[in-house]
mmCIF file of C-alpha atoms in Angstrom:
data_model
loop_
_atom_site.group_PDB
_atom_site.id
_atom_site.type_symbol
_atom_site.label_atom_id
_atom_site.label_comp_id
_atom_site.label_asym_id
_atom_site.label_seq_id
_atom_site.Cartn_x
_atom_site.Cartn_y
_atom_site.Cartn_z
ATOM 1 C CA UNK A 40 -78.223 46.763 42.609
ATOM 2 C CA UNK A 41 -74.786 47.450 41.039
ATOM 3 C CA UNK A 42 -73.939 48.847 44.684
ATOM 4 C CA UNK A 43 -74.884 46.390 46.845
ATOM 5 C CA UNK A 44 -72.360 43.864 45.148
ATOM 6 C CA UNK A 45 -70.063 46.573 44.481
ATOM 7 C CA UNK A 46 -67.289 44.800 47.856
ATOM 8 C CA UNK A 47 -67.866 41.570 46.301
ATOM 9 C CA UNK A 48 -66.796 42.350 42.558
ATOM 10 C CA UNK A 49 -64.183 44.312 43.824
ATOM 11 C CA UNK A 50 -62.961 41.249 46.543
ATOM 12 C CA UNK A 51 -62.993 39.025 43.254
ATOM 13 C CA UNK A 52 -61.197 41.370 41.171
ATOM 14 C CA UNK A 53 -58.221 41.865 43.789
ATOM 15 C CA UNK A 54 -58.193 37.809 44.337
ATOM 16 C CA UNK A 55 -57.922 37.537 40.542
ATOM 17 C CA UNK A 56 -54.986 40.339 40.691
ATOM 18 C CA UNK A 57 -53.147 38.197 43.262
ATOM 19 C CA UNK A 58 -53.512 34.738 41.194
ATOM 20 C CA UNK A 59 -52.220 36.626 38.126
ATOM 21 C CA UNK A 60 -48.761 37.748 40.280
ATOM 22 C CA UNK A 61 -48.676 34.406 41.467
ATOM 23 C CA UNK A 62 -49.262 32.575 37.829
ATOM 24 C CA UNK A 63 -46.088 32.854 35.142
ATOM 25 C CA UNK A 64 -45.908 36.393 33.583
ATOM 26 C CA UNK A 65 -42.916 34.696 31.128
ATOM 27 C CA UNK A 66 -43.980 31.513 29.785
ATOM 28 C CA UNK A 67 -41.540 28.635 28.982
ATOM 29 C CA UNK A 68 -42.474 25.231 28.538
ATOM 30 C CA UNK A 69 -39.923 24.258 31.282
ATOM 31 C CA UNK A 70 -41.331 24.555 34.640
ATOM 32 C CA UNK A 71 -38.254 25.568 36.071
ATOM 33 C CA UNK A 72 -38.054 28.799 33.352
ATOM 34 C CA UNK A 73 -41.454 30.082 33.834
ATOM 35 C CA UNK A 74 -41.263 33.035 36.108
ATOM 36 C CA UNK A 75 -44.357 35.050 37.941
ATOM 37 C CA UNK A 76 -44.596 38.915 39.033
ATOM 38 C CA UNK A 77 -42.393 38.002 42.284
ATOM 39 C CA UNK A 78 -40.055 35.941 40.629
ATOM 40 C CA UNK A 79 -38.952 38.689 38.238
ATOM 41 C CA UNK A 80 -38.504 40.843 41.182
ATOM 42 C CA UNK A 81 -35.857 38.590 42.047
ATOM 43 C CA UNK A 82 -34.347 37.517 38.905
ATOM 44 C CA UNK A 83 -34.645 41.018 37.279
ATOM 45 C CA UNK A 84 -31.764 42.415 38.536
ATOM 46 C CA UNK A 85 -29.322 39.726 37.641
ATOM 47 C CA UNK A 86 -30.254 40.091 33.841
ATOM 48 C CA UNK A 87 -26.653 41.515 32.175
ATOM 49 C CA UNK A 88 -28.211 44.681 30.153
ATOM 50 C CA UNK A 89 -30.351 45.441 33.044
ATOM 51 C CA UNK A 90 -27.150 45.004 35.377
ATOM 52 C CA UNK A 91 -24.904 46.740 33.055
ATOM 53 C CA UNK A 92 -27.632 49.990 32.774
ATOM 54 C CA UNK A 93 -28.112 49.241 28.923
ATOM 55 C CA UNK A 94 -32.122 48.483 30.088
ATOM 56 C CA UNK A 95 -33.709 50.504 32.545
ATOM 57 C CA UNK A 96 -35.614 48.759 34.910
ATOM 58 C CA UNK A 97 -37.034 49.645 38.669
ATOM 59 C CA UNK A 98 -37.476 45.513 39.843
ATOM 60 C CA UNK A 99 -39.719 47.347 42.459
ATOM 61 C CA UNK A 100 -42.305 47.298 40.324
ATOM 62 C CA UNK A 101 -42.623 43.203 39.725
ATOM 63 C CA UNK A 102 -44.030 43.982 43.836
ATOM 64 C CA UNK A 103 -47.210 46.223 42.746
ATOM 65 C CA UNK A 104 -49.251 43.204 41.333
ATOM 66 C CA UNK A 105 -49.542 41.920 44.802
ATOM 67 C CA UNK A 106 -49.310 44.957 46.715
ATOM 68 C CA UNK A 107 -52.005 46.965 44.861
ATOM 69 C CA UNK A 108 -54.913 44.096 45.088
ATOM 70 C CA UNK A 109 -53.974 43.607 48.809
ATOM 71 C CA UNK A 110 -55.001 47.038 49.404
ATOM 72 C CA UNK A 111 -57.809 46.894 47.538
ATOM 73 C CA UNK A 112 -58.737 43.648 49.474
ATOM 74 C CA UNK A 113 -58.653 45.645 52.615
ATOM 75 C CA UNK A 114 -60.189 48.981 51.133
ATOM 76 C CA UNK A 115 -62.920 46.629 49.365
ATOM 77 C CA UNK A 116 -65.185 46.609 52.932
ATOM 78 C CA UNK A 117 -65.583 50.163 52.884
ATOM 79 C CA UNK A 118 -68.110 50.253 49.615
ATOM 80 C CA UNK A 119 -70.096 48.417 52.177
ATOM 81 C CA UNK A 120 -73.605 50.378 53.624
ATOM 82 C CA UNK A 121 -73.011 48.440 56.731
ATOM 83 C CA UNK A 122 -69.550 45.745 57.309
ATOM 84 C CA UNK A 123 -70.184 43.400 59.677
ATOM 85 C CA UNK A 124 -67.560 41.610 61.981
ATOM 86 C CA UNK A 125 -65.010 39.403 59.911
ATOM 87 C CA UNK A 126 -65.451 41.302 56.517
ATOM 88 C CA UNK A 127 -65.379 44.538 58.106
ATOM 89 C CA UNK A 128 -61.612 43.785 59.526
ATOM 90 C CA UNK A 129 -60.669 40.680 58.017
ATOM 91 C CA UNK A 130 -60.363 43.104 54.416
ATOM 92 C CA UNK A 131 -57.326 44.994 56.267
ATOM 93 C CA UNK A 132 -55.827 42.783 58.091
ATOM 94 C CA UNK A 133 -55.393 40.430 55.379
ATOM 95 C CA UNK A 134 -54.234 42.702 53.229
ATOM 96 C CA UNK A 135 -51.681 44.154 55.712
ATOM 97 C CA UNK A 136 -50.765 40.293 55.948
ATOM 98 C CA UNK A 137 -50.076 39.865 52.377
ATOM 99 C CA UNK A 138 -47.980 42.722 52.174
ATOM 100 C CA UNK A 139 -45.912 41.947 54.701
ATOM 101 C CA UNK A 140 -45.088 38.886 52.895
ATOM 102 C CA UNK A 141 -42.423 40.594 50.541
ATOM 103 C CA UNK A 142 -40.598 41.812 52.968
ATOM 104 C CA UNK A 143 -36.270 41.794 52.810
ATOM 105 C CA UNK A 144 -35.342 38.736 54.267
ATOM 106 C CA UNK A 145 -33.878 38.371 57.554
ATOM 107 C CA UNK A 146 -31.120 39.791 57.674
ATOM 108 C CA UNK A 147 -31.095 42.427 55.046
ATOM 109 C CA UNK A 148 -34.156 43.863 56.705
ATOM 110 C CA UNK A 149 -32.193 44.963 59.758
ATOM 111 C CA UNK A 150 -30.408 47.667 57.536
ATOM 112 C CA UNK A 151 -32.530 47.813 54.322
ATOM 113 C CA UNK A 152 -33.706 51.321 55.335
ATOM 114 C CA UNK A 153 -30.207 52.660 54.022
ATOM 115 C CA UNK A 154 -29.566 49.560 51.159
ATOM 116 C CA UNK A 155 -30.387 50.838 47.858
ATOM 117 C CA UNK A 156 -31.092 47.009 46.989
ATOM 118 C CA UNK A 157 -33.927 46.825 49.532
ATOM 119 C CA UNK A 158 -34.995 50.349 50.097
ATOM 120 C CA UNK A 159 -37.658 50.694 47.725
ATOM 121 C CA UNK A 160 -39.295 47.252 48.911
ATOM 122 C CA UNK A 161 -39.572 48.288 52.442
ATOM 123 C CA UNK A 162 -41.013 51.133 51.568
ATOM 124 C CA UNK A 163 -43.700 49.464 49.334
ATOM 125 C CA UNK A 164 -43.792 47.177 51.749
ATOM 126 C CA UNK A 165 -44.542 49.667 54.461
ATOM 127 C CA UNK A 166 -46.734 52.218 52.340
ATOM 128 C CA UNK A 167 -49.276 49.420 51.524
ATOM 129 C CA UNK A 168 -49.524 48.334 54.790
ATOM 130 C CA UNK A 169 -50.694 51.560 56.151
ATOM 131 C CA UNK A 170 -53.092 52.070 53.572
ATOM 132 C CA UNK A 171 -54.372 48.322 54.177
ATOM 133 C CA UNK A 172 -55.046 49.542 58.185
ATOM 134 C CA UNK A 173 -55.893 52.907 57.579
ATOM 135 C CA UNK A 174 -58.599 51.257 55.154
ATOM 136 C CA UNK A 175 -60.637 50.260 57.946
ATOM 137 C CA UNK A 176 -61.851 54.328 58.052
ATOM 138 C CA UNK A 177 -62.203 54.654 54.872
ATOM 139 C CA UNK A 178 -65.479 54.832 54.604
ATOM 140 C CA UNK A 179 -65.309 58.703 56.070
ATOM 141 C CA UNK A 180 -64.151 59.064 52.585
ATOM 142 C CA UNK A 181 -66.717 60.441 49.843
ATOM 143 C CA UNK A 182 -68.085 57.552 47.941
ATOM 144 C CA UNK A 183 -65.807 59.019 44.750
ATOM 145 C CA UNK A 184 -62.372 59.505 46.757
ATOM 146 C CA UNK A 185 -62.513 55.584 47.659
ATOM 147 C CA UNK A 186 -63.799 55.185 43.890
ATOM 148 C CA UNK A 187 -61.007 57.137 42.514
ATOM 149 C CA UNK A 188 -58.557 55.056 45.147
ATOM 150 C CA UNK A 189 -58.987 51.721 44.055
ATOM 151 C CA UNK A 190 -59.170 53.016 39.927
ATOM 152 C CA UNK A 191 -55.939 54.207 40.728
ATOM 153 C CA UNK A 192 -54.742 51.086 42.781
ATOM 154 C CA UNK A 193 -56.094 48.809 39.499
ATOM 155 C CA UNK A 194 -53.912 51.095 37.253
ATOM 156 C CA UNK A 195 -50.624 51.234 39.803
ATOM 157 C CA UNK A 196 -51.076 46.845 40.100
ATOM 158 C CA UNK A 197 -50.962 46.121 36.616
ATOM 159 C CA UNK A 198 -49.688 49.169 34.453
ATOM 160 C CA UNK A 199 -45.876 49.358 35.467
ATOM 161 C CA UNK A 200 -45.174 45.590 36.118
ATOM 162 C CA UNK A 201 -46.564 45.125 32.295
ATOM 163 C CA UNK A 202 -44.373 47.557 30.281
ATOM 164 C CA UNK A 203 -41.617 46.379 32.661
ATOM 165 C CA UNK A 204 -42.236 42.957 31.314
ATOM 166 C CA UNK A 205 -42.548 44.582 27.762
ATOM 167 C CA UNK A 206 -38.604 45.907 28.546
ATOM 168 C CA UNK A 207 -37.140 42.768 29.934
ATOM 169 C CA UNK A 208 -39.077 40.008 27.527
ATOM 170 C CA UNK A 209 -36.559 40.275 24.291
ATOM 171 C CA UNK A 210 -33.794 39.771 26.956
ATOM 172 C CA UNK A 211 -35.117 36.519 28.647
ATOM 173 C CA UNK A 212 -36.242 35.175 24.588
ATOM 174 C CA UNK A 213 -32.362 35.720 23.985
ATOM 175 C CA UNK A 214 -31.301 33.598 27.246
ATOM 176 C CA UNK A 215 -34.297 31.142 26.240
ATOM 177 C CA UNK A 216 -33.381 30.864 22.477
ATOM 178 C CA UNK A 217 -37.413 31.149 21.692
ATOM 179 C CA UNK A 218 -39.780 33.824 21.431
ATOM 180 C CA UNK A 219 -41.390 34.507 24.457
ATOM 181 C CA UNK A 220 -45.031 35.333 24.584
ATOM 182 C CA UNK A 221 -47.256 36.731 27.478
ATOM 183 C CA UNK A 222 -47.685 34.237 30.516
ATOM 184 C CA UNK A 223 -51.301 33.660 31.810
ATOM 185 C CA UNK A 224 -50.628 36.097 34.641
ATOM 186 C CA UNK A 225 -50.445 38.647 32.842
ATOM 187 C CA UNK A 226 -53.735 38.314 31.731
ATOM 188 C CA UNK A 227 -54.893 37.269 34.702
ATOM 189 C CA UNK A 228 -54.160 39.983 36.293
ATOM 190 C CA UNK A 229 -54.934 42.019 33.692
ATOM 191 C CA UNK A 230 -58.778 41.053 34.264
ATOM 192 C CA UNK A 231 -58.544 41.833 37.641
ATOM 193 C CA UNK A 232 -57.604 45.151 37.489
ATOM 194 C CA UNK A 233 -59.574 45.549 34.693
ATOM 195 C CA UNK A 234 -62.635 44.850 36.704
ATOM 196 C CA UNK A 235 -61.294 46.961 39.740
ATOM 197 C CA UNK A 236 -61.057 49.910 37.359
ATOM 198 C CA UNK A 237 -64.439 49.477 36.164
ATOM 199 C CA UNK A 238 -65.831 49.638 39.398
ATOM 200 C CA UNK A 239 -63.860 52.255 40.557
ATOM 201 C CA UNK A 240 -64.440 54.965 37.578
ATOM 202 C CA UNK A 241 -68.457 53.564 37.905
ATOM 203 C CA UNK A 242 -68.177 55.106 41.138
ATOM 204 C CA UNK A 243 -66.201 57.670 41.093
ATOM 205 C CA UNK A 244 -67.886 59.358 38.183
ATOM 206 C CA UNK A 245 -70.763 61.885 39.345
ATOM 207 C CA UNK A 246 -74.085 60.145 38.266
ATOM 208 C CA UNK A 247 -76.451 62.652 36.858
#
């Protein structure tokens, strides 16, 4: 029974993945100050000890709570016995679509292949898009590979971007003046990929 909903549950836990990147990972009770997974790819950067090397921080990694679910989105089809038109392609292409989203802007992109400031994105950028499409022959894959894939797509969308925030949160409650706590995203997400790992290891674990 478990299997037959298996694309579903795993559909819901990469849409609850991509509202968590979307929803405020640092909390403030000004609108303005609260800041999501994408927004501290942006802002990340500009912090002074993360600028000046005294905190070590790859921003890259603010990119995986949206990246990782939107290739989970498209690999979530293949757990299917038998996809049928839209949700056999529609997984793929709309998770090629979402990655494509965080692209450099025009017109960094023209040279980011050789900008250390947008390198690393395109290449996210371009590595989850060819998983995404090369999802749609997945299922050739033994049951346990794609298993093991999206357990280690859950773990990849929601491991790094949290200790990240772990890093950078004392700096942004020193430019806030107030404590700041965990946003909803984070916990958002955090159920997510908590139910994408579940599913995965359930899978990939040899039943006996």
């Amino acid at each position: 029974m478990m299997r037959r909903w298996m694309p579903w549950l795993l559909t819901l836990g990469a849409l609850l993945e991509l509202a968590g990147a979307v929803t405020p990972w640092i909390p403030h009770r000004a609108a303005a100050l609260r800041l999501n997974a994408l927004d501290l790819f942006v802002v990340v950067r500009l912090l002074p000890p993360v600028r000046d090397g005294v905190v070590r921080v790859a921003r890259e990694v603010f990119l995986l709570p949206l990246l990782a679910p939107a290739v989970v989105l498209a690999l979530a089809p293949a757990f299917c016995s038998r996809p049928r038109g839209l949700f056999r392609y529609g997984g793929s292409l709309v998770g090629a679509a979402l990655a494509l989203t965080v692209l450099p802007p025009y017109p960094p992109i023209l040279t980011a292949w050789r900008d250390p400031l947008y390198r690393g994105q395109l290449f996210l950028v371009i590595v989850a898009c060819v998983l995404a499409l090369a999802a749609l022959w997945a299922r050739r894959l033994p049951e346990r590979w794609r298993g093991g894939l999206a357990s280690v797509l859950a773990l990849m969308g929601w491991l790094p971007p949290f200790l990240a925030v772990l890093r950078v949160r004392p700096i942004f409650s020193a430019l806030y003046g107030t404590p700041v706590g965990i946003g909803p995203g984070v916990l958002l997400s955090a159920l997510g990929a908590g139910l994408v790992l579940s599913l995965g290891v359930l899978v990939a674990i040899p039943r006996r």
